[in-house]
mmCIF file of C-alpha atoms and ligand atoms in Angstrom:
data_model
loop_
_atom_site.group_PDB
_atom_site.id
_atom_site.type_symbol
_atom_site.label_atom_id
_atom_site.label_comp_id
_atom_site.label_asym_id
_atom_site.label_seq_id
_atom_site.Cartn_x
_atom_site.Cartn_y
_atom_site.Cartn_z
ATOM 1 C CA MET A 1 132.978 105.767 81.944
ATOM 2 C CA ASP A 2 133.097 102.708 80.298
ATOM 3 C CA LEU A 3 132.684 99.549 82.444
ATOM 4 C CA LEU A 4 131.523 95.880 82.082
ATOM 5 C CA ILE A 5 129.192 94.464 85.001
ATOM 6 C CA GLN A 6 129.306 90.702 84.329
ATOM 7 C CA GLY A 7 128.142 87.966 86.606
ATOM 8 C CA ILE A 8 124.443 89.270 87.408
ATOM 9 C CA GLY A 9 122.621 86.273 88.773
ATOM 10 C CA GLN A 10 119.369 88.061 87.766
ATOM 11 C CA LEU A 11 118.653 91.346 85.849
ATOM 12 C CA VAL A 12 115.370 93.091 86.534
ATOM 13 C CA THR A 13 114.291 95.900 85.281
ATOM 14 C CA PRO A 14 111.140 97.655 83.694
ATOM 15 C CA LEU A 15 111.421 98.729 80.038
ATOM 16 C CA GLY A 16 110.369 101.938 78.392
ATOM 17 C CA LYS A 17 110.491 105.402 78.080
ATOM 18 C CA GLY A 18 107.450 106.152 80.002
ATOM 19 C CA PRO A 19 105.048 105.205 83.035
ATOM 20 C CA LEU A 20 103.568 101.804 83.117
ATOM 21 C CA SER A 21 99.980 101.200 83.960
ATOM 22 C CA GLY A 22 97.432 98.541 85.100
ATOM 23 C CA SER A 23 98.581 94.743 83.948
ATOM 24 C CA ASP A 24 101.803 96.493 82.471
ATOM 25 C CA GLN A 25 103.357 98.072 85.762
ATOM 26 C CA GLY A 26 103.768 94.232 86.999
ATOM 27 C CA ARG A 27 105.511 92.839 83.438
ATOM 28 C CA LEU A 28 109.164 93.631 84.165
ATOM 29 C CA GLN A 29 112.012 92.046 82.034
ATOM 30 C CA VAL A 30 113.710 89.285 84.025
ATOM 31 C CA LEU A 31 117.329 88.372 82.655
ATOM 32 C CA ASP A 32 119.061 85.513 84.170
ATOM 33 C CA ASP A 33 122.849 85.368 83.789
ATOM 34 C CA ALA A 34 123.448 88.427 81.909
ATOM 35 C CA TYR A 35 125.686 91.472 81.755
ATOM 36 C CA ILE A 36 125.734 95.216 81.111
ATOM 37 C CA VAL A 37 127.935 96.946 78.867
ATOM 38 C CA VAL A 38 128.512 100.784 79.761
ATOM 39 C CA ARG A 39 129.694 103.389 77.264
ATOM 40 C CA GLU A 40 130.127 107.156 78.794
ATOM 41 C CA GLY A 41 128.161 106.559 81.469
ATOM 42 C CA ARG A 42 125.102 104.912 79.539
ATOM 43 C CA ILE A 43 123.957 101.678 78.779
ATOM 44 C CA ALA A 44 125.285 100.298 75.605
ATOM 45 C CA GLU A 45 123.920 96.688 75.582
ATOM 46 C CA VAL A 46 122.135 94.454 78.066
ATOM 47 C CA GLY A 47 123.163 90.968 77.428
ATOM 48 C CA GLN A 48 122.944 87.303 78.646
ATOM 49 C CA GLY A 49 125.616 84.685 78.746
ATOM 50 C CA SER A 50 129.153 84.640 78.219
ATOM 51 C CA PRO A 51 130.067 88.867 78.207
ATOM 52 C CA PRO A 52 132.139 90.009 75.695
ATOM 53 C CA ARG A 53 135.929 90.619 76.155
ATOM 54 C CA LEU A 54 136.287 94.681 76.285
ATOM 55 C CA PRO A 55 138.931 96.714 77.740
ATOM 56 C CA CYS A 56 137.680 98.573 80.004
ATOM 57 C CA PRO A 57 137.001 98.283 83.647
ATOM 58 C CA THR A 58 135.069 95.220 84.640
ATOM 59 C CA MET A 59 132.709 94.411 87.624
ATOM 60 C CA ASP A 60 131.363 91.134 88.685
ATOM 61 C CA ALA A 61 127.937 90.678 90.506
ATOM 62 C CA GLN A 62 128.883 87.153 91.623
ATOM 63 C CA GLY A 63 125.394 85.793 90.750
ATOM 64 C CA ARG A 64 123.594 88.863 92.518
ATOM 65 C CA LEU A 65 120.536 90.400 91.520
ATOM 66 C CA VAL A 66 120.790 93.781 89.985
ATOM 67 C CA THR A 67 118.083 96.475 89.246
ATOM 68 C CA PRO A 68 117.911 100.164 87.779
ATOM 69 C CA GLY A 69 118.943 103.024 90.552
ATOM 70 C CA LEU A 70 115.958 104.032 92.553
ATOM 71 C CA VAL A 71 114.164 107.278 91.997
ATOM 72 C CA ASP A 72 112.599 108.573 94.713
ATOM 73 C CA PRO A 73 110.197 111.003 93.218
ATOM 74 C CA HIS A 74 108.693 112.981 96.772
ATOM 75 C CA THR A 75 110.710 113.999 99.140
ATOM 76 C CA HIS A 76 111.432 117.077 101.774
ATOM 77 C CA ALA A 77 115.145 116.158 102.512
ATOM 78 C CA VAL A 78 116.480 119.819 103.567
ATOM 79 C CA PHE A 79 115.142 120.820 106.601
ATOM 80 C CA ALA A 80 116.505 122.157 110.210
ATOM 81 C CA GLY A 81 115.535 120.621 113.651
ATOM 82 C CA THR A 82 113.643 117.577 114.329
ATOM 83 C CA ARG A 83 109.921 117.159 115.159
ATOM 84 C CA VAL A 84 110.284 114.767 117.932
ATOM 85 C CA ALA A 85 108.529 116.024 120.388
ATOM 86 C CA GLU A 86 105.359 115.599 118.161
ATOM 87 C CA PHE A 87 106.326 112.330 116.624
ATOM 88 C CA LEU A 88 106.060 111.086 120.723
ATOM 89 C CA ALA A 89 102.842 113.118 120.858
ATOM 90 C CA ARG A 90 101.100 111.136 118.332
ATOM 91 C CA THR A 91 102.198 108.043 120.105
ATOM 92 C CA ARG A 92 100.227 109.200 123.013
ATOM 93 C CA GLY A 93 96.784 109.854 120.579
ATOM 94 C CA ASP A 94 97.453 113.041 118.998
ATOM 95 C CA ARG A 95 96.622 113.176 115.307
ATOM 96 C CA TYR A 96 98.659 114.886 112.301
ATOM 97 C CA THR A 97 96.856 117.749 111.077
ATOM 98 C CA GLY A 98 100.163 119.565 109.385
ATOM 99 C CA GLY A 99 100.654 122.107 112.015
ATOM 100 C CA GLY A 100 103.839 120.810 112.750
ATOM 101 C CA ILE A 101 105.116 122.366 109.423
ATOM 102 C CA LEU A 102 105.786 125.452 111.157
ATOM 103 C CA THR A 103 107.713 124.114 113.881
ATOM 104 C CA THR A 104 110.019 123.503 111.067
ATOM 105 C CA VAL A 105 109.770 126.463 109.179
ATOM 106 C CA ALA A 106 111.050 128.267 112.058
ATOM 107 C CA ALA A 107 114.252 126.317 112.195
ATOM 108 C CA VAL A 108 114.811 126.649 108.399
ATOM 109 C CA ARG A 109 114.458 130.197 108.572
ATOM 110 C CA ALA A 110 116.882 130.317 111.304
ATOM 111 C CA ALA A 111 119.321 128.121 109.330
ATOM 112 C CA SER A 112 121.654 129.611 106.777
ATOM 113 C CA GLU A 113 122.421 127.632 103.147
ATOM 114 C CA ASP A 114 125.455 126.359 104.257
ATOM 115 C CA GLU A 115 123.992 124.832 107.114
ATOM 116 C CA LEU A 116 120.935 123.433 105.307
ATOM 117 C CA VAL A 117 123.198 121.884 102.754
ATOM 118 C CA GLU A 118 125.676 120.433 105.436
ATOM 119 C CA LEU A 119 122.126 118.899 107.069
ATOM 120 C CA ALA A 120 120.684 117.109 104.320
ATOM 121 C CA ARG A 121 124.290 115.933 102.945
ATOM 122 C CA PRO A 122 124.441 113.228 104.942
ATOM 123 C CA ARG A 123 121.021 112.474 104.375
ATOM 124 C CA LEU A 124 120.959 111.972 100.849
ATOM 125 C CA LEU A 125 124.389 109.610 101.162
ATOM 126 C CA ARG A 126 122.616 107.463 103.578
ATOM 127 C CA MET A 127 119.652 107.373 100.526
ATOM 128 C CA LEU A 128 122.400 106.920 97.812
ATOM 129 C CA GLN A 129 123.342 103.828 100.216
ATOM 130 C CA GLU A 130 120.116 102.301 100.064
ATOM 131 C CA GLY A 131 119.842 102.672 96.665
ATOM 132 C CA THR A 132 118.618 105.666 95.521
ATOM 133 C CA THR A 133 120.095 107.249 92.498
ATOM 134 C CA THR A 134 117.758 110.032 91.619
ATOM 135 C CA VAL A 135 115.909 111.925 94.450
ATOM 136 C CA GLU A 136 113.324 114.506 93.820
ATOM 137 C CA ILE A 137 113.542 117.602 96.894
ATOM 138 C CA LYS A 138 111.091 120.330 97.855
ATOM 139 C CA SER A 139 111.386 123.755 99.166
ATOM 140 C CA GLY A 140 108.256 124.837 101.551
ATOM 141 C CA TYR A 141 109.713 125.156 104.874
ATOM 142 C CA GLY A 142 110.654 128.842 104.293
ATOM 143 C CA LEU A 143 107.503 130.719 103.187
ATOM 144 C CA THR A 144 109.097 133.998 102.317
ATOM 145 C CA THR A 145 110.765 134.889 99.403
ATOM 146 C CA GLU A 146 114.301 135.061 100.774
ATOM 147 C CA ASP A 147 113.680 131.719 102.714
ATOM 148 C CA GLU A 148 112.499 129.705 99.648
ATOM 149 C CA LEU A 149 114.944 130.734 97.752
ATOM 150 C CA LYS A 150 117.741 129.798 100.442
ATOM 151 C CA MET A 151 116.156 126.266 100.393
ATOM 152 C CA LEU A 152 116.282 125.929 96.693
ATOM 153 C CA ARG A 153 119.749 127.261 96.410
ATOM 154 C CA ALA A 154 120.756 124.548 98.661
ATOM 155 C CA ILE A 155 119.158 121.980 96.732
ATOM 156 C CA ARG A 156 121.227 122.884 93.700
ATOM 157 C CA ARG A 157 124.462 122.654 95.636
ATOM 158 C CA LEU A 158 123.433 119.298 96.917
ATOM 159 C CA SER A 159 122.894 118.310 93.469
ATOM 160 C CA GLU A 160 126.219 119.484 92.546
ATOM 161 C CA ALA A 161 128.173 117.951 95.600
ATOM 162 C CA LEU A 162 126.510 114.709 95.824
ATOM 163 C CA PRO A 163 126.519 111.587 93.024
ATOM 164 C CA LEU A 164 122.641 111.460 92.357
ATOM 165 C CA THR A 165 120.311 113.292 90.306
ATOM 166 C CA VAL A 166 118.545 115.855 92.504
ATOM 167 C CA VAL A 167 115.264 117.071 90.924
ATOM 168 C CA PRO A 168 114.255 120.650 92.397
ATOM 169 C CA THR A 169 110.531 121.495 93.477
ATOM 170 C CA PHE A 170 109.033 124.796 94.219
ATOM 171 C CA LEU A 171 106.577 124.304 96.832
ATOM 172 C CA GLY A 172 105.873 127.659 98.303
ATOM 173 C CA ALA A 173 102.256 126.705 98.868
ATOM 174 C CA HIS A 174 102.958 124.519 101.348
ATOM 175 C CA ALA A 175 101.369 126.196 104.354
ATOM 176 C CA PHE A 176 100.642 129.632 105.129
ATOM 177 C CA PRO A 177 102.821 131.476 107.265
ATOM 178 C CA GLY A 178 101.179 133.157 110.315
ATOM 179 C CA GLU A 179 102.447 136.483 109.507
ATOM 180 C CA LEU A 180 100.575 137.149 106.620
ATOM 181 C CA PRO A 181 96.974 137.337 105.817
ATOM 182 C CA ARG A 182 95.637 133.981 103.597
ATOM 183 C CA GLU A 183 95.094 136.240 100.206
ATOM 184 C CA GLU A 184 98.571 138.268 100.771
ATOM 185 C CA TYR A 185 100.725 135.285 101.174
ATOM 186 C CA ILE A 186 99.336 133.891 97.851
ATOM 187 C CA GLU A 187 99.968 137.153 95.989
ATOM 188 C CA LEU A 188 103.543 136.622 97.598
ATOM 189 C CA VAL A 189 103.798 133.235 96.332
ATOM 190 C CA VAL A 190 102.524 133.927 92.882
ATOM 191 C CA GLU A 191 103.974 137.604 92.022
ATOM 192 C CA GLU A 192 106.957 137.507 93.581
ATOM 193 C CA MET A 193 108.740 133.730 94.742
ATOM 194 C CA LEU A 194 107.429 132.296 91.355
ATOM 195 C CA PRO A 195 108.948 134.937 89.156
ATOM 196 C CA GLN A 196 112.214 135.068 91.453
ATOM 197 C CA VAL A 197 112.445 130.949 91.423
ATOM 198 C CA ALA A 198 111.936 130.818 87.533
ATOM 199 C CA LYS A 199 114.407 133.634 86.716
ATOM 200 C CA GLU A 200 117.336 131.789 88.599
ATOM 201 C CA GLY A 201 116.313 128.387 87.473
ATOM 202 C CA LEU A 202 115.991 127.259 90.705
ATOM 203 C CA ALA A 203 112.901 124.578 90.156
ATOM 204 C CA ARG A 204 111.602 122.103 87.673
ATOM 205 C CA PHE A 205 108.299 121.597 89.225
ATOM 206 C CA CYS A 206 105.630 123.327 91.317
ATOM 207 C CA ASP A 207 103.675 121.590 94.292
ATOM 208 C CA VAL A 208 100.913 122.663 96.283
ATOM 209 C CA PHE A 209 99.701 121.271 99.643
ATOM 210 C CA CYS A 210 96.053 120.824 98.572
ATOM 211 C CA ASP A 211 94.099 119.445 101.341
ATOM 212 C CA ARG A 212 91.662 120.335 104.496
ATOM 213 C CA GLY A 213 93.319 123.110 106.551
ATOM 214 C CA PHE A 214 95.946 124.326 103.716
ATOM 215 C CA PHE A 215 95.521 125.414 100.271
ATOM 216 C CA THR A 216 91.854 125.161 98.187
ATOM 217 C CA VAL A 217 91.462 123.619 95.032
ATOM 218 C CA GLU A 218 91.224 127.390 93.557
ATOM 219 C CA GLU A 219 94.100 128.357 95.298
ATOM 220 C CA ALA A 220 96.594 125.438 94.247
ATOM 221 C CA ARG A 221 94.699 126.020 90.666
ATOM 222 C CA LEU A 222 96.012 129.814 90.469
ATOM 223 C CA VAL A 223 99.635 128.820 92.252
ATOM 224 C CA LEU A 224 99.902 125.709 89.587
ATOM 225 C CA THR A 225 98.879 127.915 86.668
ATOM 226 C CA ARG A 226 101.056 130.641 87.157
ATOM 227 C CA GLY A 227 103.875 128.361 88.227
ATOM 228 C CA ARG A 228 103.369 126.601 84.591
ATOM 229 C CA GLU A 229 103.564 130.060 82.795
ATOM 230 C CA HIS A 230 107.409 130.565 84.381
ATOM 231 C CA GLY A 231 108.129 127.214 83.356
ATOM 232 C CA LEU A 232 107.394 124.995 86.092
ATOM 233 C CA SER A 233 105.313 121.734 85.448
ATOM 234 C CA PRO A 234 102.477 121.106 88.377
ATOM 235 C CA LYS A 235 102.236 118.327 90.853
ATOM 236 C CA LEU A 236 99.794 118.262 93.892
ATOM 237 C CA HIS A 237 99.872 117.049 97.331
ATOM 238 C CA ALA A 238 96.420 115.720 97.007
ATOM 239 C CA ASP A 239 93.661 114.093 99.248
ATOM 240 C CA GLU A 240 96.378 113.285 102.096
ATOM 241 C CA LEU A 241 94.114 114.411 105.229
ATOM 242 C CA ALA A 242 90.671 114.384 103.554
ATOM 243 C CA ASP A 243 89.137 114.258 99.989
ATOM 244 C CA VAL A 244 89.063 117.773 98.905
ATOM 245 C CA GLY A 245 89.017 117.015 94.920
ATOM 246 C CA ALA A 246 92.482 117.550 94.744
ATOM 247 C CA ALA A 247 93.016 114.398 92.161
ATOM 248 C CA GLY A 248 90.405 116.040 90.208
ATOM 249 C CA LEU A 249 92.531 119.166 89.796
ATOM 250 C CA ALA A 250 95.813 117.324 89.175
ATOM 251 C CA ALA A 251 93.709 115.493 85.863
ATOM 252 C CA GLU A 252 92.287 119.032 85.379
ATOM 253 C CA LEU A 253 95.950 120.542 84.832
ATOM 254 C CA LYS A 254 97.287 117.040 83.722
ATOM 255 C CA ALA A 255 99.888 117.292 86.285
ATOM 256 C CA VAL A 256 102.608 114.865 86.112
ATOM 257 C CA SER A 257 101.773 113.636 89.562
ATOM 258 C CA ALA A 258 98.797 113.513 92.250
ATOM 259 C CA ASP A 259 100.602 112.583 95.190
ATOM 260 C CA HIS A 260 99.586 111.177 98.664
ATOM 261 C CA LEU A 261 95.693 110.019 97.956
ATOM 262 C CA LEU A 262 94.815 108.656 101.026
ATOM 263 C CA HIS A 263 91.345 109.603 100.424
ATOM 264 C CA VAL A 264 91.148 109.915 97.121
ATOM 265 C CA SER A 265 87.783 108.959 95.866
ATOM 266 C CA ASP A 266 86.640 106.839 92.908
ATOM 267 C CA ARG A 267 85.550 109.622 90.604
ATOM 268 C CA GLY A 268 89.300 111.097 91.344
ATOM 269 C CA MET A 269 90.838 107.881 90.675
ATOM 270 C CA GLU A 270 89.293 107.641 87.295
ATOM 271 C CA LYS A 271 90.084 111.340 86.368
ATOM 272 C CA LEU A 272 93.700 110.667 87.194
ATOM 273 C CA ALA A 273 93.837 107.879 84.972
ATOM 274 C CA GLU A 274 91.895 109.530 81.801
ATOM 275 C CA ALA A 275 94.473 112.100 82.385
ATOM 276 C CA GLY A 276 97.537 110.038 82.697
ATOM 277 C CA VAL A 277 98.643 111.703 85.633
ATOM 278 C CA VAL A 278 101.129 109.002 87.703
ATOM 279 C CA GLY A 279 99.420 108.282 91.753
ATOM 280 C CA VAL A 280 102.756 108.651 93.698
ATOM 281 C CA LEU A 281 102.215 106.699 96.759
ATOM 282 C CA LEU A 282 103.757 107.143 100.397
ATOM 283 C CA PRO A 283 102.879 104.374 102.738
ATOM 284 C CA GLY A 284 105.763 105.381 104.866
ATOM 285 C CA THR A 285 103.837 108.320 105.819
ATOM 286 C CA ALA A 286 100.295 106.354 106.401
ATOM 287 C CA PHE A 287 102.401 103.894 108.339
ATOM 288 C CA VAL A 288 104.358 106.644 110.619
ATOM 289 C CA LEU A 289 101.079 108.755 111.246
ATOM 290 C CA SER A 290 99.020 105.116 111.620
ATOM 291 C CA GLU A 291 96.815 106.530 108.698
ATOM 292 C CA PRO A 292 94.742 103.921 106.312
ATOM 293 C CA TYR A 293 96.940 103.356 103.444
ATOM 294 C CA PRO A 294 95.991 104.820 99.992
ATOM 295 C CA PRO A 295 93.761 102.330 97.839
ATOM 296 C CA ALA A 296 96.740 101.389 95.760
ATOM 297 C CA ARG A 297 95.004 98.262 93.985
ATOM 298 C CA ARG A 298 91.930 100.307 92.853
ATOM 299 C CA LEU A 299 94.359 102.844 91.247
ATOM 300 C CA ILE A 300 96.132 100.224 89.733
ATOM 301 C CA GLN A 301 92.757 98.505 88.627
ATOM 302 C CA ALA A 302 91.335 101.885 87.841
ATOM 303 C CA GLY A 303 94.317 102.465 85.339
ATOM 304 C CA VAL A 304 96.364 104.935 87.400
ATOM 305 C CA PRO A 305 100.217 104.199 86.938
ATOM 306 C CA VAL A 306 101.525 104.218 90.722
ATOM 307 C CA ALA A 307 104.797 105.436 91.568
ATOM 308 C CA LEU A 308 106.328 105.010 95.352
ATOM 309 C CA GLY A 309 107.918 107.745 96.953
ATOM 310 C CA THR A 310 109.713 108.114 100.657
ATOM 311 C CA ASP A 311 108.046 111.589 101.359
ATOM 312 C CA PHE A 312 111.075 111.770 103.881
ATOM 313 C CA ASN A 313 110.464 114.970 105.794
ATOM 314 C CA PRO A 314 110.938 115.855 109.582
ATOM 315 C CA GLY A 315 107.275 115.939 110.085
ATOM 316 C CA SER A 316 104.992 112.903 108.800
ATOM 317 C CA CYS A 317 107.136 110.857 107.622
ATOM 318 C CA PRO A 318 110.880 110.398 108.798
ATOM 319 C CA ILE A 319 111.629 107.434 106.582
ATOM 320 C CA SER A 320 114.504 107.977 103.881
ATOM 321 C CA SER A 321 114.532 104.116 102.730
ATOM 322 C CA LEU A 322 113.218 103.328 99.462
ATOM 323 C CA PRO A 323 113.536 99.640 99.631
ATOM 324 C CA LEU A 324 111.737 100.195 103.409
ATOM 325 C CA VAL A 325 109.206 101.650 101.610
ATOM 326 C CA MET A 326 108.683 98.859 99.076
ATOM 327 C CA SER A 327 108.434 96.473 101.876
ATOM 328 C CA LEU A 328 105.377 98.431 102.945
ATOM 329 C CA ALA A 329 104.149 98.661 99.645
ATOM 330 C CA VAL A 330 103.990 94.540 99.055
ATOM 331 C CA LEU A 331 102.916 93.950 102.598
ATOM 332 C CA ARG A 332 100.521 96.950 102.886
ATOM 333 C CA LEU A 333 99.306 98.352 99.792
ATOM 334 C CA GLY A 334 99.181 94.976 97.943
ATOM 335 C CA LEU A 335 101.316 95.473 95.074
ATOM 336 C CA SER A 336 103.717 92.874 93.825
ATOM 337 C CA PRO A 337 107.678 93.306 94.533
ATOM 338 C CA GLU A 338 107.355 93.447 90.587
ATOM 339 C CA GLU A 339 104.867 96.365 90.548
ATOM 340 C CA ALA A 340 106.779 97.854 93.650
ATOM 341 C CA LEU A 341 110.178 97.826 91.655
ATOM 342 C CA CYS A 342 108.523 99.737 88.822
ATOM 343 C CA ALA A 343 106.641 102.186 90.939
ATOM 344 C CA ALA A 344 109.900 102.778 92.713
ATOM 345 C CA THR A 345 112.206 103.329 89.127
ATOM 346 C CA LEU A 346 110.687 103.674 86.272
ATOM 347 C CA ASN A 347 107.263 105.295 87.134
ATOM 348 C CA ALA A 348 109.042 107.598 89.628
ATOM 349 C CA ALA A 349 111.224 108.656 87.299
ATOM 350 C CA ALA A 350 108.081 109.652 84.782
ATOM 351 C CA VAL A 351 107.207 111.662 87.978
ATOM 352 C CA VAL A 352 110.316 113.870 88.121
ATOM 353 C CA GLY A 353 110.530 114.187 84.214
ATOM 354 C CA LEU A 354 113.371 111.827 83.808
ATOM 355 C CA ALA A 355 111.980 108.579 82.306
ATOM 356 C CA GLU A 356 114.012 109.155 79.012
ATOM 357 C CA GLU A 357 117.075 108.995 80.923
ATOM 358 C CA VAL A 358 116.714 106.585 83.949
ATOM 359 C CA GLY A 359 114.364 104.457 85.508
ATOM 360 C CA SER A 360 114.973 101.091 83.439
ATOM 361 C CA LEU A 361 118.007 99.395 82.549
ATOM 362 C CA GLU A 362 118.199 99.455 78.449
ATOM 363 C CA PRO A 363 120.666 100.967 75.678
ATOM 364 C CA GLY A 364 120.477 104.908 75.849
ATOM 365 C CA LYS A 365 119.822 105.568 79.214
ATOM 366 C CA LEU A 366 122.026 106.335 82.011
ATOM 367 C CA ALA A 367 124.046 103.526 84.027
ATOM 368 C CA ASP A 368 122.081 103.600 87.206
ATOM 369 C CA LEU A 369 122.181 100.698 88.644
ATOM 370 C CA VAL A 370 122.461 98.544 91.822
ATOM 371 C CA ILE A 371 124.168 95.481 92.425
ATOM 372 C CA TRP A 372 122.194 93.957 95.893
ATOM 373 C CA ASP A 373 122.878 91.353 97.956
ATOM 374 C CA ALA A 374 120.247 89.306 96.845
ATOM 375 C CA HIS A 375 119.481 86.559 93.927
ATOM 376 C CA GLU A 376 115.457 87.438 93.548
ATOM 377 C CA LEU A 377 113.344 90.623 93.703
ATOM 378 C CA GLY A 378 111.210 89.293 96.297
ATOM 379 C CA GLU A 379 114.185 89.485 98.696
ATOM 380 C CA LEU A 380 114.007 93.143 98.545
ATOM 381 C CA PRO A 381 110.681 93.713 100.281
ATOM 382 C CA TYR A 382 111.011 90.782 102.139
ATOM 383 C CA PHE A 383 114.215 91.573 104.204
ATOM 384 C CA ILE A 384 112.496 94.442 105.938
ATOM 385 C CA GLY A 385 114.832 97.284 107.169
ATOM 386 C CA HIS A 386 117.921 95.205 105.851
ATOM 387 C CA ARG A 387 120.527 97.413 103.788
ATOM 388 C CA LEU A 388 121.069 94.946 100.871
ATOM 389 C CA ALA A 389 122.581 97.670 98.118
ATOM 390 C CA LEU A 390 126.126 96.459 98.030
ATOM 391 C CA VAL A 391 127.461 98.533 94.894
ATOM 392 C CA VAL A 392 125.377 101.815 93.638
ATOM 393 C CA VAL A 393 126.393 103.091 90.550
ATOM 394 C CA LYS A 394 125.509 106.381 89.227
ATOM 395 C CA ALA A 395 126.235 107.045 85.467
ATOM 396 C CA GLY A 396 128.276 104.291 85.008
ATOM 397 C CA GLU A 397 130.793 105.819 87.882
ATOM 398 C CA VAL A 398 130.626 103.314 91.345
ATOM 399 C CA ALA A 399 128.940 105.992 94.020
ATOM 400 C CA TRP A 400 129.206 103.978 96.860
ATOM 401 C CA ARG A 401 129.937 100.250 97.631
ATOM 402 C CA THR A 402 129.696 98.489 100.900
ATOM 403 C CA SER A 403 133.233 97.585 102.003
ATOM 404 C CA GLY A 404 132.561 93.813 102.795
ATOM 405 C CA PHE A 405 132.142 93.035 98.909
ATOM 406 C CA SER A 406 134.447 92.837 96.428
ATOM 407 C CA PRO A 407 133.310 92.860 92.789
ATOM 408 C CA THR A 408 136.747 92.263 91.259
ATOM 409 C CA PRO A 409 136.368 89.306 88.884
ATOM 410 C CA SER A 410 138.437 86.453 89.566
HETATM 411 O O1 NIG B 501 104.217 115.306 102.527
HETATM 412 N N1 NIG B 501 101.524 117.084 103.609
HETATM 413 C C1 NIG B 501 102.535 118.289 103.731
HETATM 414 N N2 NIG B 501 103.737 117.804 103.585
HETATM 415 C C2 NIG B 501 104.557 116.994 103.837
HETATM 416 C C3 NIG B 501 104.750 116.843 105.765
HETATM 417 C C4 NIG B 501 105.401 117.896 106.102
HETATM 418 C C5 NIG B 501 105.441 118.270 107.518
HETATM 419 O O2 NIG B 501 104.618 117.488 108.189
HETATM 420 O O3 NIG B 501 106.655 118.920 107.940
HETATM 421 C C6 NIG B 501 103.899 115.400 103.859
HETATM 422 O O4 NIG B 501 103.770 115.140 104.501
HETATM 423 FE FE1 FE B 502 105.416 115.679 101.018
#
């Protein structure tokens, strides 16, 4: 698809094909009065001033802000049922321990693949309408070979059916199902699930919930090492409930990311920085659970590239809006709007292995972008909970646009 987008009041984007860390994370390109030329779904040119005259469809951003499409690198968006009772129990003082995962496991086991697809479809459309053009989705609520495969097949179908890039992650090691002894479940994951997942090409990454009450560092090392042998890159739910040394394991394995990090130690941070592991921060989860926020500033100071994700799931975080998460990042993690945008675009793209394709607006990358009802970047975190996306473009095509805004040039 060829397209010219003119009349961009301000174009804000990180630059590059890899994650940005330290002070670079907040150094974005800001172009006033800009235009973008798209050829065959990819960015051909980004310029300022008068746009070229081209015989292709033209869109006018009417002075609005344009950024790359947002990338959500950590979600559990495929699930059945809700956990409203658990949510309300926490408002009366209960603490989240992860035990509720098995409630969702029962609901997912009872659902068909078709049902999982139909339940997730509107959720992903809402994310698209908030500006998300790439989303990672994990399995992990099946915990039998058939049910894990069912989830991953549903994820694949969603990726074919919707105008978003969907990146699948195998999370068989999310929790221990009640019906099997611990060692037997791990054996099932590595001996049966992983080979099947790899054979059907159903996942790109392998994740493990390495935390207090869940998988130990040794168990996670085994699962992730075997996953890698099957071609799945490792990533980790790390130190969310307690510091169990999961960040150190992420560094040792040179995982793409270590996610959550609410309780990461100073040594864990240093190791992440040395190994170039991206820290995926999920402040929506800390907000929902009333837990302390992860040490974002110290991670950035330590040199860890920081990404942001929603963690959208039925238990610890029913938030699916990345702009809302960016508001939390600015208000509660101390990120600047520039750092937050980089975290939700280029750094998140690196986490899902797509930094060469998406995450910034520069020639060669896919034309994934958002025209926002804003004139400067700071408005995105400032208008908390507003839905500011006017037009969402995926690979050069309008994937969604709000009814009140017509981008037709006058
Ligand atoms: O990232 N921490 C583990 N997994 C999810 C929560 C899953 C659930 O509670 O259903 C998370 O927070
Ligand atoms: Fe998670």
